[in-house]
Short mmCIF file of C-alpha atoms and ligand atoms in Angstrom, two decimals:
data_model
loop_
_atom_site.label_atom_id
_atom_site.label_comp_id
_atom_site.label_asym_id
_atom_site.label_seq_id
_atom_site.Cartn_x
_atom_site.Cartn_y
_atom_site.Cartn_z
CA MET A 150 91.40 144.82 167.34
CA ALA A 151 94.21 143.30 165.03
CA THR A 152 97.48 145.27 164.47
CA LEU A 153 99.45 145.38 161.54
CA ALA A 154 102.91 143.84 161.16
CA GLU A 155 105.95 145.34 159.54
CA PRO A 156 106.22 143.94 155.67
CA THR A 157 109.71 142.69 154.56
CA LEU A 158 109.15 143.69 151.10
CA GLN A 159 108.60 147.31 149.75
CA PHE A 160 106.19 147.90 147.43
CA THR A 161 106.47 150.42 144.10
CA ARG A 162 103.49 152.42 143.29
CA GLU A 163 102.45 152.94 139.83
CA ALA A 164 99.64 155.57 139.14
CA HIS A 165 96.88 154.74 136.53
CA ASP A 166 96.57 156.86 133.54
CA THR A 167 93.25 155.78 132.52
CA PRO A 168 91.16 154.91 135.45
CA GLN A 169 87.34 153.94 134.97
CA SER A 170 85.28 157.32 134.75
CA ALA A 171 83.64 158.54 137.73
CA GLU A 172 80.17 158.06 136.07
CA ALA A 173 81.20 154.35 135.26
CA ARG A 174 82.26 153.69 138.58
CA THR A 175 79.11 155.20 140.10
CA ALA A 176 77.04 153.02 138.05
CA ILE A 177 78.78 150.00 139.13
CA LEU A 178 78.92 150.99 142.57
CA ALA A 179 75.23 151.34 142.56
CA ASN A 180 74.61 147.69 141.60
CA PRO A 181 77.95 145.96 142.02
CA GLY A 182 76.30 142.17 142.29
CA PHE A 183 79.33 139.91 142.84
CA GLY A 184 82.46 139.16 140.90
CA THR A 185 81.53 141.04 137.62
CA ALA A 186 83.30 144.26 138.17
CA TYR A 187 86.77 145.26 139.10
CA SER A 188 88.46 148.19 140.43
CA ASP A 189 91.49 150.01 139.06
CA HIS A 190 94.39 148.55 140.45
CA MET A 191 96.15 145.38 141.20
CA VAL A 192 99.20 143.99 143.31
CA SER A 193 101.57 141.92 141.54
CA ILE A 194 104.67 139.90 143.06
CA ASP A 195 107.13 137.52 141.39
CA TRP A 196 108.94 134.54 142.97
CA THR A 197 111.73 133.09 141.49
CA GLU A 198 113.81 130.11 142.41
CA GLY A 199 117.21 131.26 144.16
CA ARG A 200 115.81 134.84 144.34
CA GLY A 201 112.44 134.44 146.27
CA TRP A 202 109.82 137.14 146.30
CA HIS A 203 110.75 140.40 144.40
CA ASP A 204 109.25 143.21 142.28
CA ALA A 205 106.38 143.85 144.50
CA THR A 206 103.97 146.59 142.78
CA VAL A 207 100.54 148.22 143.11
CA GLY A 208 99.72 149.67 139.59
CA PRO A 209 97.07 149.75 137.11
CA ARG A 210 94.99 146.53 136.63
CA ARG A 211 95.90 145.03 133.21
CA PRO A 212 95.71 141.87 131.20
CA LEU A 213 98.56 139.54 131.75
CA LEU A 214 100.92 137.99 128.99
CA LEU A 215 101.65 134.63 129.29
CA ASP A 216 103.29 131.68 127.62
CA PRO A 217 101.39 129.30 125.94
CA ALA A 218 103.49 126.75 128.00
CA CYS A 219 102.96 128.49 131.39
CA ALA A 220 102.83 125.70 133.69
CA VAL A 221 99.44 126.86 135.71
CA LEU A 222 97.79 126.39 132.02
CA HIS A 223 98.65 122.89 131.89
CA TYR A 224 98.93 121.27 135.41
CA ALA A 225 96.73 124.05 137.53
CA GLN A 226 99.28 125.06 140.24
CA GLU A 227 97.34 127.43 141.46
CA ILE A 228 95.81 128.77 144.54
CA PHE A 229 93.67 131.67 145.93
CA GLU A 230 91.98 133.45 148.76
CA GLY A 231 88.78 135.69 149.27
CA LEU A 232 88.52 138.11 151.85
CA LYS A 233 86.64 141.55 152.15
CA ALA A 234 87.33 145.16 153.23
CA TYR A 235 84.32 146.58 154.96
CA ARG A 236 83.66 150.41 155.27
CA GLN A 237 83.41 150.96 159.16
CA GLN A 238 80.50 152.88 161.02
CA ASP A 239 83.32 155.50 161.86
CA GLY A 240 83.80 155.97 158.10
CA GLY A 241 87.22 154.13 158.10
CA ILE A 242 87.96 150.95 156.41
CA ALA A 243 88.75 147.65 157.79
CA LEU A 244 89.92 144.10 157.15
CA PHE A 245 88.36 141.11 158.42
CA ARG A 246 90.93 138.49 159.95
CA PRO A 247 93.38 138.77 157.10
CA TYR A 248 95.98 136.99 158.96
CA ALA A 249 93.97 133.84 158.86
CA ASN A 250 93.63 134.16 155.22
CA ALA A 251 97.07 134.76 154.82
CA LYS A 252 98.06 131.61 157.09
CA ARG A 253 95.38 129.47 154.89
CA PHE A 254 97.01 130.88 151.70
CA ASN A 255 100.22 129.28 152.73
CA ASP A 256 98.60 126.06 153.84
CA SER A 257 97.39 125.90 150.73
CA ALA A 258 100.81 127.03 148.84
CA ARG A 259 102.52 123.75 150.77
CA ARG A 260 99.64 121.46 149.44
CA LEU A 261 100.44 122.66 146.08
CA ALA A 262 104.24 122.67 146.18
CA MET A 263 104.33 126.37 145.80
CA PRO A 264 106.30 128.94 147.66
CA GLU A 265 104.89 130.55 151.03
CA LEU A 266 104.48 134.18 150.89
CA PRO A 267 105.17 135.97 154.43
CA GLU A 268 102.00 136.50 156.15
CA GLU A 269 102.72 140.18 156.84
CA VAL A 270 103.43 140.61 152.90
CA PHE A 271 100.06 138.95 152.08
CA VAL A 272 98.27 141.56 154.34
CA GLU A 273 100.47 144.34 153.23
CA SER A 274 99.46 143.44 149.76
CA VAL A 275 95.98 143.65 150.29
CA ARG A 276 96.24 146.76 152.39
CA GLN A 277 98.10 148.42 149.38
CA LEU A 278 95.57 147.48 146.97
CA VAL A 279 92.64 148.78 149.39
CA ALA A 280 94.66 152.11 149.77
CA ALA A 281 94.89 152.47 145.82
CA ASP A 282 91.16 151.71 145.38
CA GLN A 283 89.43 153.63 148.12
CA ASN A 284 86.86 154.94 145.94
CA TRP A 285 85.57 151.50 145.17
CA PHE A 286 83.44 150.91 147.92
CA PRO A 287 79.88 150.32 147.12
CA GLU A 288 77.59 152.39 149.39
CA VAL A 289 74.81 149.96 149.23
CA GLU A 290 73.27 147.97 152.01
CA GLY A 291 75.77 144.90 152.66
CA GLY A 292 78.40 146.39 150.17
CA SER A 293 82.18 145.72 150.70
CA LEU A 294 85.16 145.50 148.52
CA TYR A 295 85.89 141.74 147.83
CA LEU A 296 89.48 140.98 147.52
CA ARG A 297 90.93 138.16 145.76
CA PRO A 298 94.62 137.08 146.46
CA PHE A 299 95.96 134.23 144.21
CA MET A 300 99.24 132.74 143.01
CA PHE A 301 99.89 130.68 139.92
CA ALA A 302 102.91 128.83 138.53
CA SER A 303 104.17 131.12 135.62
CA GLU A 304 107.10 129.26 134.60
CA ALA A 305 107.11 128.11 130.93
CA PHE A 306 107.77 124.42 131.07
CA LEU A 307 105.75 121.39 130.03
CA GLY A 308 107.40 118.67 132.63
CA VAL A 309 105.66 117.55 135.53
CA ARG A 310 107.30 119.14 138.77
CA PRO A 311 106.95 122.16 140.84
CA ALA A 312 107.49 125.33 138.84
CA ARG A 313 110.43 127.54 139.44
CA GLN A 314 108.55 130.75 138.96
CA TYR A 315 105.22 132.02 140.28
CA LYS A 316 103.03 135.27 140.17
CA TYR A 317 101.19 136.22 143.10
CA LEU A 318 98.55 138.93 142.36
CA VAL A 319 95.42 140.61 144.15
CA ILE A 320 92.52 142.23 142.36
CA ALA A 321 89.59 143.82 143.91
CA SER A 322 85.88 143.55 143.03
CA PRO A 323 83.15 145.61 144.63
CA ALA A 324 80.57 143.36 146.14
CA GLY A 325 76.95 143.59 146.75
CA ASN A 326 74.65 140.46 147.44
CA TYR A 327 76.17 137.07 146.54
CA PHE A 328 72.75 135.64 145.57
CA LYS A 329 70.99 137.35 143.05
CA SER A 330 67.59 136.49 143.95
CA GLY A 331 67.97 137.86 147.32
CA ALA A 332 65.77 134.96 148.59
CA PRO A 333 65.66 134.59 152.16
CA ALA A 334 66.75 130.92 152.06
CA VAL A 335 68.70 128.54 149.63
CA SER A 336 67.52 125.40 148.28
CA ILE A 337 70.18 122.43 148.13
CA TRP A 338 70.79 119.95 145.75
CA VAL A 339 72.88 116.74 147.57
CA SER A 340 74.97 115.49 144.79
CA ARG A 341 75.17 111.40 144.85
CA ASP A 342 77.30 111.32 141.69
CA TYR A 343 79.97 113.42 142.31
CA THR A 344 82.32 114.30 145.36
CA ARG A 345 84.58 117.23 145.95
CA ALA A 346 87.54 116.08 147.79
CA ALA A 347 88.88 112.55 148.77
CA PRO A 348 91.07 111.70 151.82
CA GLY A 349 94.66 112.73 151.21
CA GLY A 350 93.59 114.93 148.24
CA THR A 351 93.34 118.80 148.02
CA GLY A 352 90.03 119.37 149.56
CA ALA A 353 91.37 121.44 152.48
CA ALA A 354 93.45 123.84 150.02
CA LYS A 355 91.77 126.65 148.32
CA CYS A 356 93.24 125.68 144.61
CA GLY A 357 91.46 126.25 141.60
CA GLY A 358 91.09 122.81 140.46
CA ASN A 359 88.66 122.11 143.56
CA TYR A 360 86.31 124.47 141.82
CA ALA A 361 86.66 123.25 138.25
CA ALA A 362 85.52 119.74 139.72
CA SER A 363 82.43 121.40 141.21
CA LEU A 364 81.16 123.00 138.26
CA VAL A 365 79.42 119.91 136.71
CA PRO A 366 77.74 119.05 140.14
CA GLN A 367 76.84 122.75 140.78
CA ALA A 368 75.35 122.86 137.38
CA GLU A 369 73.25 119.96 138.05
CA ALA A 370 71.91 121.58 140.98
CA ILE A 371 70.68 124.47 139.14
CA ALA A 372 69.33 122.56 136.15
CA ARG A 373 67.33 120.69 139.01
CA GLY A 374 66.11 123.91 140.14
CA HIS A 375 68.14 124.29 143.34
CA ASP A 376 70.77 127.10 144.22
CA GLN A 377 73.59 125.24 145.59
CA VAL A 378 75.22 121.89 145.56
CA ALA A 379 76.14 119.99 148.82
CA PHE A 380 78.72 117.34 148.54
CA LEU A 381 78.98 114.00 150.92
CA ASP A 382 82.40 112.29 151.81
CA ALA A 383 84.22 110.46 149.01
CA ALA A 384 84.78 107.21 151.02
CA GLU A 385 81.33 106.49 152.15
CA HIS A 386 78.98 108.89 150.56
CA LYS A 387 77.35 109.27 153.72
CA TRP A 388 78.56 112.02 155.78
CA VAL A 389 77.80 115.64 154.68
CA GLU A 390 80.86 117.70 154.16
CA GLU A 391 80.13 121.34 152.53
CA LEU A 392 78.87 123.39 149.70
CA GLY A 393 80.60 124.19 146.41
CA GLY A 394 82.02 127.24 148.21
CA MET A 395 80.54 127.57 151.74
CA ASN A 396 80.78 125.41 155.01
CA LEU A 397 77.46 124.26 156.85
CA TYR A 398 75.91 124.44 160.16
CA PHE A 399 72.90 122.53 161.56
CA VAL A 400 70.85 123.98 164.49
CA PHE A 401 68.98 121.60 166.87
CA ASP A 402 66.01 122.15 169.10
CA ASP A 403 68.24 121.94 172.22
CA GLY A 404 69.82 124.97 171.01
CA SER A 405 73.04 122.96 170.15
CA LEU A 406 74.82 123.29 166.92
CA VAL A 407 76.72 120.93 164.65
CA THR A 408 79.26 121.71 161.74
CA PRO A 409 81.17 119.03 159.87
CA ALA A 410 84.68 118.27 161.42
CA LEU A 411 87.77 119.78 159.35
CA THR A 412 88.76 116.20 158.31
CA GLY A 413 91.20 117.20 155.52
CA THR A 414 88.55 116.97 152.99
CA ILE A 415 86.70 120.31 153.76
CA LEU A 416 87.88 123.90 153.55
CA PRO A 417 88.79 125.35 156.88
CA GLY A 418 86.36 128.34 156.64
CA ILE A 419 87.07 131.67 158.36
CA THR A 420 83.52 132.14 158.63
CA ARG A 421 82.94 128.91 160.07
CA ASP A 422 85.66 129.40 162.69
CA SER A 423 84.24 132.78 163.59
CA LEU A 424 80.76 131.66 163.87
CA LEU A 425 82.12 128.87 166.17
CA ASN A 426 83.51 131.31 168.55
CA LEU A 427 80.63 133.58 168.48
CA ALA A 428 78.23 130.53 169.10
CA ARG A 429 80.53 129.56 172.05
CA ASP A 430 80.82 133.10 173.38
CA GLU A 431 76.61 132.99 173.59
CA GLY A 432 77.23 129.82 175.68
CA LEU A 433 75.78 127.56 172.87
CA THR A 434 77.18 124.01 172.58
CA VAL A 435 78.88 123.58 169.31
CA ARG A 436 80.18 120.15 167.95
CA GLU A 437 82.47 119.58 165.27
CA ASP A 438 81.37 116.24 164.40
CA ARG A 439 80.04 113.87 161.45
CA TYR A 440 76.53 114.50 160.46
CA SER A 441 75.08 112.02 157.76
CA LEU A 442 72.46 112.84 155.13
CA ASP A 443 70.09 110.31 156.57
CA GLN A 444 69.99 112.02 159.94
CA TRP A 445 69.68 115.37 158.13
CA ARG A 446 66.47 113.93 156.60
CA ALA A 447 65.36 112.29 159.74
CA ASP A 448 66.12 115.13 162.11
CA SER A 449 64.41 117.85 159.67
CA ALA A 450 61.27 115.28 159.69
CA SER A 451 60.96 115.20 163.30
CA GLY A 452 61.68 118.52 164.11
CA ARG A 453 64.82 117.90 166.04
CA LEU A 454 66.80 120.05 163.36
CA VAL A 455 65.26 123.55 163.55
CA GLU A 456 67.63 125.34 161.34
CA CYS A 457 70.30 125.09 159.08
CA PHE A 458 72.65 127.52 157.36
CA ALA A 459 75.57 127.88 155.07
CA CYS A 460 78.67 130.42 155.71
CA GLY A 461 81.46 131.72 153.84
CA THR A 462 83.01 135.28 153.11
CA ALA A 463 81.03 135.86 149.86
CA ALA A 464 77.47 135.27 151.16
CA VAL A 465 78.45 135.81 154.77
CA VAL A 466 75.50 133.35 156.50
CA THR A 467 72.58 132.09 154.22
CA PRO A 468 69.76 129.90 155.62
CA VAL A 469 69.15 126.75 153.79
CA GLY A 470 65.45 126.01 153.60
CA LYS A 471 65.06 123.02 151.42
CA VAL A 472 67.35 120.00 150.75
CA ALA A 473 66.87 117.55 147.91
CA ASP A 474 68.44 114.42 146.36
CA TYR A 475 67.36 111.61 144.26
CA GLU A 476 65.19 110.11 147.43
CA GLY A 477 63.17 113.23 147.47
CA GLU A 478 62.88 116.66 149.01
CA PHE A 479 62.79 117.84 152.61
CA THR A 480 62.30 120.94 154.55
CA VAL A 481 64.47 122.37 157.38
CA GLY A 482 62.70 124.06 160.13
CA SER A 483 60.34 126.73 158.62
CA GLY A 484 62.16 126.63 155.26
CA GLY A 485 63.09 130.17 155.95
CA PRO A 486 65.95 132.11 157.91
CA GLY A 487 65.69 130.73 161.76
CA GLN A 488 66.18 132.93 164.86
CA LEU A 489 69.72 131.59 165.72
CA THR A 490 71.09 132.03 162.10
CA GLN A 491 70.03 135.61 162.20
CA LYS A 492 71.34 136.16 165.38
CA LEU A 493 74.83 134.68 164.58
CA LYS A 494 74.76 136.49 161.34
CA ASN A 495 73.95 139.91 162.87
CA ARG A 496 76.48 139.63 165.34
CA LEU A 497 79.26 138.73 162.98
CA VAL A 498 78.15 141.34 160.50
CA ALA A 499 78.30 144.03 163.29
CA ILE A 500 81.85 143.21 164.05
CA GLN A 501 82.99 143.12 160.56
CA ARG A 502 81.40 146.94 160.09
CA GLY A 503 82.89 148.04 163.45
CA GLU A 504 79.34 148.25 165.00
CA ALA A 505 80.11 146.01 167.76
CA PRO A 506 83.11 145.31 170.07
CA ASP A 507 85.46 142.93 168.51
CA PRO A 508 86.38 140.61 171.53
CA HIS A 509 88.63 138.10 169.43
CA GLY A 510 90.76 140.87 167.92
CA TRP A 511 89.61 140.04 164.26
CA VAL A 512 89.39 143.40 162.82
CA LEU A 513 92.29 145.33 161.34
CA LYS A 514 91.78 148.99 160.66
CA LEU A 515 93.40 150.43 157.79
CA ASP A 516 94.10 154.21 157.85
C1 PLP B 110 84.59 125.07 149.33
C2 PLP B 110 84.48 126.20 150.07
N1 PLP B 110 84.14 126.09 151.59
C3 PLP B 110 84.02 126.99 152.59
C4 PLP B 110 84.23 128.27 152.16
C5 PLP B 110 84.21 129.19 153.26
O1 PLP B 110 85.22 129.92 153.72
P1 PLP B 110 85.51 131.28 154.20
O2 PLP B 110 84.43 131.75 155.40
O3 PLP B 110 86.71 131.24 154.70
O4 PLP B 110 85.18 132.29 153.12
C6 PLP B 110 84.65 128.55 150.93
C7 PLP B 110 84.91 130.15 150.61
O5 PLP B 110 86.14 130.49 150.62
C8 PLP B 110 84.72 127.57 149.97
O6 PLP B 110 85.19 127.89 148.72
#
């Protein structure tokens, strides 16, 4: 089990005068979907050049007042994180690997020329919000409280340089299933016209701009009848990188796995890393390597590739059944969830929910 470090910043608590009614909250929690409803509170911390981080509060969730010259609105200096708080089998609440999110947040901050937030303040901010919104946990199967820490340049200034003022906020959203259809496997469109990230770019950072650039190819995938877009590398247009919001794993008939290596253009997913560890715990061989679209197609046809799955915090582990590009469509394995995919998913979910031992110390229990 992970332990909580002492934060270096004190949080002021402000009570919410008009939280959602119990009836409205109950209705939301019975069918939360993903990313459409929000809890009552939010965390806010300001950063100013020369003063650093200050005014940490957990208070009512409310709209922001921004100057039209606010730098983020012009130059997209913004980063975010996504993690979940899980109701545990024993009734308590726990975060899954929040220090990994805190570290990745600071990796993103450095890439976007933003100030770093001490890791223990990041984790404390999330803890404070979960404590304030404990009544926002959906009781539905697979439910959790999705937490969205983010930071943006709040200075009103139109010159192109790193801003001198930032806002860090955390909001929470009750979450059920990420994919509306609840389909057993997703279908992927491989984009040949668009790439997500180039060498030297911001692909390894979790910045909003990466997602803005993925919307057209994602819309193309949907328009062609698929669920998600997959991106190839920007240099050779050959190597499979990741989906718009998830990493990929390939499972072979000898029981080994491959996941695209972290080359700087892929987001280093925390679910990806967790599964890497869990698969190795099972004695499986996992390689972080390059894997081409041509190989994906050929291995699916020959039966060498038996399973493929996508992984990320929001949807956890999602089998990939079908893959298509301009050259046609192919099916991976049975086209449905594979055995190893299911086994790894069950192991991960059991740890996240406190239903299985936590050998890597990933679970941070909150009191
Ligand atoms: C582009 C991208 N890749 C991968 C992931 C998976 O990362 P994680 O497992 O940390 O949620 C995400 C989601 O955060 C993402 O946005």
